mmCIF file of C-alpha atoms and ligand atoms in Angstrom:
data_model
loop_
_atom_site.group_PDB
_atom_site.id
_atom_site.type_symbol
_atom_site.label_atom_id
_atom_site.label_comp_id
_atom_site.label_asym_id
_atom_site.label_seq_id
_atom_site.Cartn_x
_atom_site.Cartn_y
_atom_site.Cartn_z
ATOM 1 C CA MET A 1 9.388 149.793 148.409
ATOM 2 C CA ALA A 2 12.298 151.407 146.727
ATOM 3 C CA ASP A 3 13.089 148.389 144.606
ATOM 4 C CA GLU A 4 9.374 148.277 143.213
ATOM 5 C CA PRO A 5 9.395 149.513 139.527
ATOM 6 C CA LEU A 6 8.057 153.306 139.248
ATOM 7 C CA VAL A 7 4.801 153.355 137.042
ATOM 8 C CA LEU A 8 3.887 156.498 134.850
ATOM 9 C CA GLY A 9 0.178 155.949 134.165
ATOM 10 C CA ILE A 10 -1.783 158.014 131.636
ATOM 11 C CA GLU A 11 -5.217 158.378 131.449
ATOM 12 C CA THR A 12 -7.363 160.137 128.392
ATOM 13 C CA SER A 13 -10.477 158.317 127.711
ATOM 14 C CA CYS A 14 -13.022 161.070 128.155
ATOM 15 C CA ASP A 15 -12.359 164.657 129.159
ATOM 16 C CA GLU A 16 -9.900 164.316 132.094
ATOM 17 C CA THR A 17 -5.884 163.953 131.299
ATOM 18 C CA GLY A 18 -5.010 162.221 134.015
ATOM 19 C CA ILE A 19 -1.460 161.623 134.849
ATOM 20 C CA GLY A 20 -0.617 159.439 137.784
ATOM 21 C CA ILE A 21 2.589 157.798 139.707
ATOM 22 C CA VAL A 22 3.075 155.066 141.718
ATOM 23 C CA ARG A 23 5.622 152.676 143.194
ATOM 24 C CA GLY A 24 3.868 149.629 143.781
ATOM 25 C CA HIS A 25 0.612 150.516 145.307
ATOM 26 C CA THR A 26 2.141 153.671 146.776
ATOM 27 C CA LEU A 27 0.799 156.898 144.998
ATOM 28 C CA LEU A 28 3.177 159.740 144.576
ATOM 29 C CA ALA A 29 1.313 161.695 142.178
ATOM 30 C CA ASN A 30 -1.943 162.229 140.699
ATOM 31 C CA THR A 31 -2.392 165.233 138.486
ATOM 32 C CA ILE A 32 -5.316 166.246 136.601
ATOM 33 C CA ALA A 33 -6.388 168.640 133.942
ATOM 34 C CA SER A 34 -9.577 169.061 132.754
ATOM 35 C CA SER A 35 -11.600 170.468 129.612
ATOM 36 C CA MET A 36 -14.984 169.851 131.690
ATOM 37 C CA ASP A 37 -15.620 173.657 131.318
ATOM 38 C CA GLU A 38 -15.045 173.597 127.499
ATOM 39 C CA HIS A 39 -17.710 171.179 127.222
ATOM 40 C CA ALA A 40 -20.290 172.312 130.091
ATOM 41 C CA ARG A 41 -22.249 174.751 127.575
ATOM 42 C CA PHE A 42 -22.926 171.871 125.512
ATOM 43 C CA GLY A 43 -24.224 169.977 128.181
ATOM 44 C CA GLY A 44 -22.005 167.041 127.604
ATOM 45 C CA VAL A 45 -18.957 166.074 126.542
ATOM 46 C CA VAL A 46 -17.763 166.864 122.786
ATOM 47 C CA PRO A 47 -15.054 164.463 121.420
ATOM 48 C CA GLU A 48 -13.290 166.796 119.337
ATOM 49 C CA VAL A 49 -12.642 169.434 122.007
ATOM 50 C CA ALA A 50 -11.852 166.933 124.414
ATOM 51 C CA SER A 51 -9.181 165.581 121.723
ATOM 52 C CA ARG A 52 -7.450 168.891 121.556
ATOM 53 C CA ALA A 53 -7.764 169.506 124.984
ATOM 54 C CA HIS A 54 -5.373 166.301 125.735
ATOM 55 C CA LEU A 55 -2.929 167.205 123.144
ATOM 56 C CA GLU A 56 -2.590 170.577 124.781
ATOM 57 C CA ALA A 57 -2.454 169.241 128.369
ATOM 58 C CA MET A 58 -0.319 166.355 127.901
ATOM 59 C CA THR A 59 2.949 167.561 128.423
ATOM 60 C CA PRO A 60 2.463 170.032 131.088
ATOM 61 C CA THR A 61 0.469 167.513 133.240
ATOM 62 C CA VAL A 62 3.206 165.108 132.850
ATOM 63 C CA GLU A 63 6.205 167.480 134.248
ATOM 64 C CA ALA A 64 3.629 168.498 136.644
ATOM 65 C CA ALA A 65 3.092 164.819 137.947
ATOM 66 C CA LEU A 66 7.054 164.518 137.899
ATOM 67 C CA SER A 67 7.451 167.708 140.103
ATOM 68 C CA GLU A 68 4.806 166.751 142.532
ATOM 69 C CA ALA A 69 6.715 163.396 143.102
ATOM 70 C CA GLY A 70 10.014 165.204 143.348
ATOM 71 C CA LEU A 71 11.098 162.755 140.172
ATOM 72 C CA ALA A 72 12.622 162.616 136.925
ATOM 73 C CA PHE A 73 11.697 161.108 133.472
ATOM 74 C CA SER A 74 14.896 158.809 134.192
ATOM 75 C CA ASP A 75 13.275 157.408 137.601
ATOM 76 C CA ILE A 76 10.171 156.083 135.564
ATOM 77 C CA ASP A 77 10.526 152.255 134.880
ATOM 78 C CA ALA A 78 7.430 151.474 132.739
ATOM 79 C CA VAL A 79 4.411 153.624 131.409
ATOM 80 C CA ALA A 80 1.006 152.380 131.352
ATOM 81 C CA VAL A 81 -2.027 153.749 129.530
ATOM 82 C CA THR A 82 -5.813 153.636 128.731
ATOM 83 C CA ALA A 83 -5.938 151.602 125.725
ATOM 84 C CA GLY A 84 -10.074 151.717 126.286
ATOM 85 C CA PRO A 85 -12.869 151.741 126.288
ATOM 86 C CA GLY A 86 -13.572 155.593 125.748
ATOM 87 C CA LEU A 87 -14.060 158.054 123.077
ATOM 88 C CA ALA A 88 -11.619 156.962 120.071
ATOM 89 C CA GLY A 89 -10.095 160.267 119.448
ATOM 90 C CA ALA A 90 -9.070 161.306 123.154
ATOM 91 C CA LEU A 91 -7.928 157.624 123.432
ATOM 92 C CA LEU A 92 -5.396 158.137 120.674
ATOM 93 C CA VAL A 93 -3.861 161.168 122.029
ATOM 94 C CA GLY A 94 -3.037 159.329 125.147
ATOM 95 C CA VAL A 95 -1.726 156.025 123.695
ATOM 96 C CA ALA A 96 0.352 158.052 121.247
ATOM 97 C CA ALA A 97 1.779 160.004 124.016
ATOM 98 C CA ALA A 98 2.677 156.838 125.789
ATOM 99 C CA LYS A 99 4.083 154.884 123.201
ATOM 100 C CA SER A 100 6.277 157.935 122.594
ATOM 101 C CA TYR A 101 7.395 158.072 126.488
ATOM 102 C CA ALA A 102 7.958 154.596 126.618
ATOM 103 C CA LEU A 103 10.251 154.461 123.337
ATOM 104 C CA GLY A 104 12.144 157.830 124.227
ATOM 105 C CA LEU A 105 12.680 156.421 127.882
ATOM 106 C CA GLY A 106 13.420 152.663 127.111
ATOM 107 C CA VAL A 107 11.243 151.306 129.230
ATOM 108 C CA PRO A 108 8.070 148.919 128.585
ATOM 109 C CA LEU A 109 4.636 150.122 127.634
ATOM 110 C CA TYR A 110 1.347 148.499 129.007
ATOM 111 C CA GLY A 111 -1.949 149.320 127.349
ATOM 112 C CA VAL A 112 -4.532 148.622 130.120
ATOM 113 C CA ASN A 113 -8.471 148.417 129.844
ATOM 114 C CA HIS A 114 -9.877 151.849 131.362
ATOM 115 C CA LEU A 115 -12.660 149.766 133.729
ATOM 116 C CA ALA A 116 -10.042 147.292 135.060
ATOM 117 C CA ALA A 117 -8.071 150.699 136.251
ATOM 118 C CA HIS A 118 -11.082 151.581 138.240
ATOM 119 C CA VAL A 119 -11.069 148.662 140.175
ATOM 120 C CA ALA A 120 -7.201 148.263 140.673
ATOM 121 C CA VAL A 121 -7.107 152.089 142.202
ATOM 122 C CA ASP A 122 -8.546 151.212 145.231
ATOM 123 C CA GLN A 123 -5.608 149.253 146.265
ATOM 124 C CA LEU A 124 -3.678 152.565 146.170
ATOM 125 C CA GLU A 125 -5.848 153.564 149.359
ATOM 126 C CA HIS A 126 -6.881 150.085 150.987
ATOM 127 C CA GLY A 127 -4.037 147.817 149.556
ATOM 128 C CA PRO A 128 -4.293 144.289 147.879
ATOM 129 C CA LEU A 129 -7.549 143.302 146.516
ATOM 130 C CA PRO A 130 -9.559 140.247 148.000
ATOM 131 C CA LYS A 131 -9.295 137.237 145.161
ATOM 132 C CA PRO A 132 -11.980 137.176 144.329
ATOM 133 C CA CYS A 133 -14.339 140.462 144.663
ATOM 134 C CA VAL A 134 -17.061 141.606 142.994
ATOM 135 C CA ALA A 135 -16.794 145.419 141.662
ATOM 136 C CA MET A 136 -19.539 147.652 140.564
ATOM 137 C CA LEU A 137 -18.483 150.572 138.478
ATOM 138 C CA VAL A 138 -20.730 153.553 138.000
ATOM 139 C CA SER A 139 -19.552 156.634 135.485
ATOM 140 C CA GLY A 140 -20.854 158.676 133.015
ATOM 141 C CA GLY A 141 -20.042 156.403 130.335
ATOM 142 C CA HIS A 142 -20.179 152.858 132.148
ATOM 143 C CA SER A 143 -22.419 150.885 134.597
ATOM 144 C CA SER A 144 -21.007 147.267 135.169
ATOM 145 C CA LEU A 145 -20.990 144.992 137.795
ATOM 146 C CA LEU A 146 -17.804 142.761 137.343
ATOM 147 C CA LEU A 147 -16.363 139.305 138.895
ATOM 148 C CA VAL A 148 -12.808 140.135 139.712
ATOM 149 C CA PRO A 149 -10.628 136.881 140.552
ATOM 150 C CA ASP A 150 -7.350 138.762 139.560
ATOM 151 C CA VAL A 151 -7.492 142.444 138.500
ATOM 152 C CA ALA A 152 -4.409 141.925 136.340
ATOM 153 C CA GLU A 153 -5.272 138.808 134.228
ATOM 154 C CA ASP A 154 -8.760 137.758 134.709
ATOM 155 C CA VAL A 155 -12.422 139.935 134.706
ATOM 156 C CA ILE A 156 -15.616 138.613 133.859
ATOM 157 C CA SER A 157 -18.727 140.792 133.200
ATOM 158 C CA LEU A 158 -21.679 139.795 135.043
ATOM 159 C CA GLY A 159 -24.140 142.464 133.955
ATOM 160 C CA SER A 160 -24.199 146.191 132.812
ATOM 161 C CA THR A 161 -26.711 148.739 131.821
ATOM 162 C CA VAL A 162 -28.971 148.056 128.778
ATOM 163 C CA ASP A 163 -29.204 151.861 128.117
ATOM 164 C CA ASP A 164 -28.078 154.815 129.848
ATOM 165 C CA ALA A 165 -25.074 154.791 132.196
ATOM 166 C CA ALA A 166 -25.922 155.516 135.778
ATOM 167 C CA GLY A 167 -23.811 159.058 135.549
ATOM 168 C CA GLU A 168 -25.696 159.852 132.531
ATOM 169 C CA ALA A 169 -28.669 159.250 133.964
ATOM 170 C CA PHE A 170 -27.488 161.765 136.739
ATOM 171 C CA ASP A 171 -26.412 164.318 134.124
ATOM 172 C CA LYS A 172 -29.672 163.993 132.115
ATOM 173 C CA VAL A 173 -32.146 164.515 135.217
ATOM 174 C CA ALA A 174 -30.184 167.242 136.325
ATOM 175 C CA ARG A 175 -30.902 168.874 132.671
ATOM 176 C CA VAL A 176 -34.335 168.798 133.491
ATOM 177 C CA LEU A 177 -34.231 170.404 137.242
ATOM 178 C CA GLY A 178 -32.223 172.994 135.511
ATOM 179 C CA LEU A 179 -29.143 171.919 137.410
ATOM 180 C CA PRO A 180 -25.642 172.884 135.734
ATOM 181 C CA PHE A 181 -23.759 169.700 133.726
ATOM 182 C CA PRO A 182 -22.018 167.331 135.157
ATOM 183 C CA GLY A 183 -25.150 166.759 137.024
ATOM 184 C CA GLY A 184 -24.239 164.333 139.608
ATOM 185 C CA PRO A 185 -22.532 166.335 142.326
ATOM 186 C CA HIS A 186 -25.355 168.977 142.223
ATOM 187 C CA ILE A 187 -28.124 166.223 142.637
ATOM 188 C CA ASP A 188 -26.304 164.834 145.135
ATOM 189 C CA ARG A 189 -26.059 168.276 147.091
ATOM 190 C CA ALA A 190 -29.992 169.294 146.087
ATOM 191 C CA ALA A 191 -30.997 165.868 147.458
ATOM 192 C CA ARG A 192 -29.689 166.595 150.855
ATOM 193 C CA GLU A 193 -32.551 168.919 151.350
ATOM 194 C CA GLY A 194 -35.081 166.489 150.204
ATOM 195 C CA SER A 195 -36.852 163.385 150.869
ATOM 196 C CA GLY A 196 -36.047 160.274 148.993
ATOM 197 C CA GLU A 197 -39.526 158.951 149.642
ATOM 198 C CA ALA A 198 -41.442 161.941 148.232
ATOM 199 C CA ILE A 199 -42.169 160.654 144.838
ATOM 200 C CA ALA A 200 -42.318 156.729 143.986
ATOM 201 C CA PHE A 201 -40.005 156.528 140.625
ATOM 202 C CA PRO A 202 -39.633 153.478 139.207
ATOM 203 C CA ARG A 203 -36.996 150.899 139.400
ATOM 204 C CA GLY A 204 -35.732 149.467 136.156
ATOM 205 C CA LYS A 205 -35.041 145.750 136.103
ATOM 206 C CA LEU A 206 -34.841 145.594 139.938
ATOM 207 C CA ASP A 207 -36.033 142.038 140.085
ATOM 208 C CA ASP A 208 -35.922 140.791 136.811
ATOM 209 C CA GLY A 209 -33.345 137.954 137.568
ATOM 210 C CA THR A 210 -30.631 139.494 135.601
ATOM 211 C CA LEU A 211 -27.299 141.600 136.815
ATOM 212 C CA ASP A 212 -28.320 144.148 134.309
ATOM 213 C CA PHE A 213 -29.288 147.569 134.980
ATOM 214 C CA SER A 214 -31.845 150.157 133.081
ATOM 215 C CA PHE A 215 -31.960 153.787 133.524
ATOM 216 C CA SER A 216 -33.721 155.287 130.664
ATOM 217 C CA GLY A 217 -36.959 154.670 132.023
ATOM 218 C CA LEU A 218 -36.213 156.239 135.164
ATOM 219 C CA LYS A 219 -35.081 159.578 133.554
ATOM 220 C CA THR A 220 -37.954 159.412 131.392
ATOM 221 C CA ALA A 221 -40.639 159.235 134.330
ATOM 222 C CA VAL A 222 -38.708 161.980 135.900
ATOM 223 C CA ALA A 223 -38.857 164.251 132.710
ATOM 224 C CA ARG A 224 -42.812 163.321 132.886
ATOM 225 C CA TRP A 225 -43.492 163.711 136.536
ATOM 226 C CA VAL A 226 -41.728 167.382 135.951
ATOM 227 C CA GLU A 227 -43.652 168.374 133.027
ATOM 228 C CA ALA A 228 -47.011 167.240 134.709
ATOM 229 C CA ARG A 229 -46.613 169.464 137.488
ATOM 230 C CA GLU A 230 -45.263 172.347 135.367
ATOM 231 C CA ALA A 231 -48.342 171.940 132.906
ATOM 232 C CA SER A 232 -50.525 172.043 136.168
ATOM 233 C CA GLY A 233 -49.104 175.331 137.387
ATOM 234 C CA GLN A 234 -47.621 173.472 140.513
ATOM 235 C CA ALA A 235 -44.320 174.055 141.875
ATOM 236 C CA VAL A 236 -41.487 171.637 141.513
ATOM 237 C CA HIS A 237 -39.481 170.675 144.751
ATOM 238 C CA VAL A 238 -36.447 170.130 143.442
ATOM 239 C CA PRO A 239 -34.728 168.801 146.469
ATOM 240 C CA ASP A 240 -37.759 166.346 146.816
ATOM 241 C CA VAL A 241 -37.290 165.371 142.885
ATOM 242 C CA ALA A 242 -33.473 164.801 142.927
ATOM 243 C CA ALA A 243 -33.797 163.172 146.395
ATOM 244 C CA SER A 244 -36.381 160.522 145.157
ATOM 245 C CA PHE A 245 -34.590 159.920 141.833
ATOM 246 C CA GLN A 246 -31.097 159.377 143.621
ATOM 247 C CA GLU A 247 -32.975 156.690 146.023
ATOM 248 C CA ALA A 248 -34.440 154.839 142.890
ATOM 249 C CA VAL A 249 -30.957 154.652 141.518
ATOM 250 C CA VAL A 250 -28.913 153.680 144.404
ATOM 251 C CA ASP A 251 -31.916 151.494 145.707
ATOM 252 C CA VAL A 252 -31.180 149.301 142.667
ATOM 253 C CA LEU A 253 -27.461 149.707 142.218
ATOM 254 C CA THR A 254 -26.814 148.499 145.843
ATOM 255 C CA ARG A 255 -29.694 145.455 145.515
ATOM 256 C CA LYS A 256 -27.920 144.316 142.353
ATOM 257 C CA ALA A 257 -24.518 144.675 143.759
ATOM 258 C CA LEU A 258 -25.361 142.390 146.903
ATOM 259 C CA GLN A 259 -27.279 140.097 144.549
ATOM 260 C CA ALA A 260 -24.192 139.436 142.416
ATOM 261 C CA CYS A 261 -21.941 138.763 145.825
ATOM 262 C CA ARG A 262 -24.611 136.380 147.003
ATOM 263 C CA LYS A 263 -24.892 134.498 143.485
ATOM 264 C CA TYR A 264 -21.102 134.059 143.370
ATOM 265 C CA GLY A 265 -20.233 133.472 146.994
ATOM 266 C CA VAL A 266 -18.130 136.362 147.050
ATOM 267 C CA ASP A 267 -17.782 138.428 150.614
ATOM 268 C CA ASP A 268 -15.899 141.716 149.059
ATOM 269 C CA LEU A 269 -17.650 144.535 147.240
ATOM 270 C CA LEU A 270 -15.803 147.447 145.457
ATOM 271 C CA ILE A 271 -17.733 150.468 144.173
ATOM 272 C CA GLY A 272 -15.586 152.711 141.651
ATOM 273 C CA GLY A 273 -16.419 155.110 139.130
ATOM 274 C CA GLY A 274 -17.643 158.659 139.220
ATOM 275 C CA VAL A 275 -20.822 157.834 140.915
ATOM 276 C CA ALA A 276 -19.150 156.226 143.615
ATOM 277 C CA ALA A 277 -18.601 159.817 144.634
ATOM 278 C CA ASN A 278 -22.350 159.857 145.415
ATOM 279 C CA SER A 279 -22.928 160.247 149.295
ATOM 280 C CA ARG A 280 -26.280 158.392 149.384
ATOM 281 C CA LEU A 281 -24.920 155.554 147.415
ATOM 282 C CA ARG A 282 -22.091 155.459 149.708
ATOM 283 C CA ALA A 283 -24.293 155.419 152.771
ATOM 284 C CA LEU A 284 -26.898 153.023 151.853
ATOM 285 C CA ALA A 285 -23.949 150.499 150.197
ATOM 286 C CA ARG A 286 -22.284 150.732 153.615
ATOM 287 C CA GLU A 287 -25.497 150.100 155.648
ATOM 288 C CA ARG A 288 -26.956 147.033 153.173
ATOM 289 C CA CYS A 289 -23.148 145.657 153.145
ATOM 290 C CA GLU A 290 -23.157 145.619 156.948
ATOM 291 C CA ALA A 291 -26.717 143.709 157.111
ATOM 292 C CA ALA A 292 -25.356 141.270 154.501
ATOM 293 C CA GLY A 293 -21.957 140.501 156.210
ATOM 294 C CA VAL A 294 -20.233 142.120 152.692
ATOM 295 C CA ARG A 295 -17.078 144.002 153.190
ATOM 296 C CA LEU A 296 -17.376 147.291 151.195
ATOM 297 C CA ARG A 297 -14.197 149.269 149.557
ATOM 298 C CA VAL A 298 -15.104 152.213 147.808
ATOM 299 C CA PRO A 299 -12.044 154.610 146.897
ATOM 300 C CA ARG A 300 -12.057 158.357 148.239
ATOM 301 C CA PRO A 301 -13.857 160.640 145.599
ATOM 302 C CA GLY A 302 -10.691 161.705 144.085
ATOM 303 C CA LEU A 303 -9.798 157.954 143.113
ATOM 304 C CA CYS A 304 -13.320 157.291 142.017
ATOM 305 C CA THR A 305 -13.485 159.682 139.081
ATOM 306 C CA ASP A 306 -11.294 158.990 136.193
ATOM 307 C CA ASN A 307 -7.693 159.716 136.783
ATOM 308 C CA GLY A 308 -4.110 158.743 136.035
ATOM 309 C CA ALA A 309 -3.322 156.822 139.241
ATOM 310 C CA MET A 310 -5.949 154.206 138.283
ATOM 311 C CA VAL A 311 -4.024 153.339 135.089
ATOM 312 C CA ALA A 312 -0.569 153.055 136.892
ATOM 313 C CA ALA A 313 -1.983 151.250 139.956
ATOM 314 C CA LEU A 314 -3.328 148.720 137.133
ATOM 315 C CA GLY A 315 0.289 148.831 135.420
ATOM 316 C CA SER A 316 2.204 148.180 138.491
ATOM 317 C CA ASP A 317 0.189 144.868 138.668
ATOM 318 C CA LEU A 318 0.960 143.839 135.296
ATOM 319 C CA VAL A 319 4.696 144.695 135.967
ATOM 320 C CA ALA A 320 4.197 142.486 139.148
ATOM 321 C CA ALA A 321 2.454 139.700 137.615
ATOM 322 C CA GLY A 322 5.367 139.610 134.866
ATOM 323 C CA VAL A 323 2.767 140.149 132.012
ATOM 324 C CA THR A 324 4.647 140.667 128.627
ATOM 325 C CA PRO A 325 4.466 144.456 127.826
ATOM 326 C CA SER A 326 2.482 146.012 125.045
ATOM 327 C CA THR A 327 3.975 146.435 121.760
ATOM 328 C CA LEU A 328 4.776 149.782 119.877
ATOM 329 C CA GLU A 329 1.531 148.872 117.380
ATOM 330 C CA ILE A 330 -1.085 148.431 120.101
ATOM 331 C CA PRO A 331 -4.336 150.230 118.904
ATOM 332 C CA ALA A 332 -6.612 152.477 120.891
ATOM 333 C CA ASP A 333 -10.154 150.604 121.106
ATOM 334 C CA SER A 334 -13.070 152.547 122.052
ATOM 335 C CA SER A 335 -15.113 149.657 122.816
ATOM 336 C CA LEU A 336 -12.367 147.446 124.501
ATOM 337 C CA PRO A 337 -14.275 144.557 126.214
ATOM 338 C CA ILE A 338 -13.726 144.412 130.095
ATOM 339 C CA THR A 339 -12.265 140.858 129.586
ATOM 340 C CA THR A 340 -9.619 142.627 128.107
ATOM 341 C CA VAL A 341 -7.597 143.435 130.978
ATOM 342 C CA HIS A 342 -4.513 144.510 128.842
ATOM 343 C CA VAL A 343 -3.581 144.532 125.296
HETATM 344 O O1 KG4 B 1 -15.643 158.472 136.169
HETATM 345 P P1 KG4 B 1 -16.275 159.587 135.603
HETATM 346 O O2 KG4 B 1 -15.336 160.809 136.275
HETATM 347 O O3 KG4 B 1 -16.004 159.437 134.203
HETATM 348 C C1 KG4 B 1 -16.877 158.958 133.541
HETATM 349 O O4 KG4 B 1 -17.670 158.807 132.753
HETATM 350 O O5 KG4 B 1 -15.871 157.975 132.870
HETATM 351 O O6 KG4 B 1 -17.715 159.837 135.940
HETATM 352 C C2 KG4 B 1 -18.603 161.135 135.781
HETATM 353 C C3 KG4 B 1 -19.808 160.655 136.080
HETATM 354 C C4 KG4 B 1 -20.577 162.172 135.461
HETATM 355 O O7 KG4 B 1 -21.837 161.350 135.163
HETATM 356 C C5 KG4 B 1 -21.058 163.086 137.133
HETATM 357 O O8 KG4 B 1 -22.331 163.354 137.191
HETATM 358 C C6 KG4 B 1 -21.103 161.638 138.009
HETATM 359 O O9 KG4 B 1 -20.026 160.612 137.605
HETATM 360 N N1 KG4 B 1 -20.904 161.884 139.348
HETATM 361 C C7 KG4 B 1 -21.650 161.640 140.669
HETATM 362 C C8 KG4 B 1 -21.284 162.477 141.507
HETATM 363 N N2 KG4 B 1 -20.058 162.769 141.280
HETATM 364 C C9 KG4 B 1 -19.948 162.770 139.936
HETATM 365 N N3 KG4 B 1 -22.924 161.189 140.316
HETATM 366 C C10 KG4 B 1 -23.751 161.506 141.365
HETATM 367 N N4 KG4 B 1 -23.317 161.736 142.799
HETATM 368 C C11 KG4 B 1 -22.134 162.375 142.707
HETATM 369 N N5 KG4 B 1 -21.696 162.801 143.701
HETATM 370 ZN ZN1 ZN B 2 -14.055 156.243 133.784
#
């Protein structure tokens, strides 16, 4: 292990300044500074606020990660950074910082795809990825099904949301129910006291023959249901609404993920992104994968949400695969396609 390269990973695609340090697939530090508190009162991430927060948090967070790992700048062998997709201004801060560190330390730079990094991170917990595997990434900004023959080189999009991301739906429904932002964890908690079968909410695109998702109809159905209850003077039982909404989301997600496995003859499913922290999604996925004979991998919640370790993990794979490093001219690309694993 000692001779594997030490990789510093920098993630700034949204509101988390994430710094990770890995050696091979061994996690040495995963430090996060979040600007979420500054966005909460707006009910969503404000890009300009996130960018400014990254600029202020960058150096202290890198130093905190080095100190957590008991390492010095001189130990770093490579720098990896999220080059996209994400918020343009936020990405720029991370990419500029990564270029500076790489240049100052005289080490190679790897600009990586945020979504592929969400897949690669699982190796820090569960070892090398099976080749191929199917990955389902569900977060506030993305909901995608991917076929992953090789996370360092080859990732294929099988489907994605045609409107809201799964996490976005959680956040919007939480708002309707008067729960704080970000709503996912609050809905998860409220749902434990309610019944997922209390209200039959629609399951968008469930049997449409594609591997795409749609959550905006569901979000609207929940809002209409709550409005109608309130208009008729009846009480809204928040736990039942939360549980029934959550059940509709995780039912579709798990069914489509297993359809993808079946269609491509793949026996390994990985679930990542912030929504993978959802307790009902984890439980239902486990149950359905077991019944289908599919092996399931879900990183622990701290590795599912945006973090720097995921970027370092993918960087480490790129170094190991002998991929040519990025130049100091790489751009930040807010809509970087998943087919571009590194830039
Ligand atoms: O991956 P992430 O940290 O950031 C990006 O959006 O890229 O994901 C954040 C999203 C938010 O929408 C949040 O509400 C959702 O993940 N989330 C959850 C849970 N924890 C976080 N959704 C459902 N259940 C949870 N336990
Ligand atoms: Zn993410």
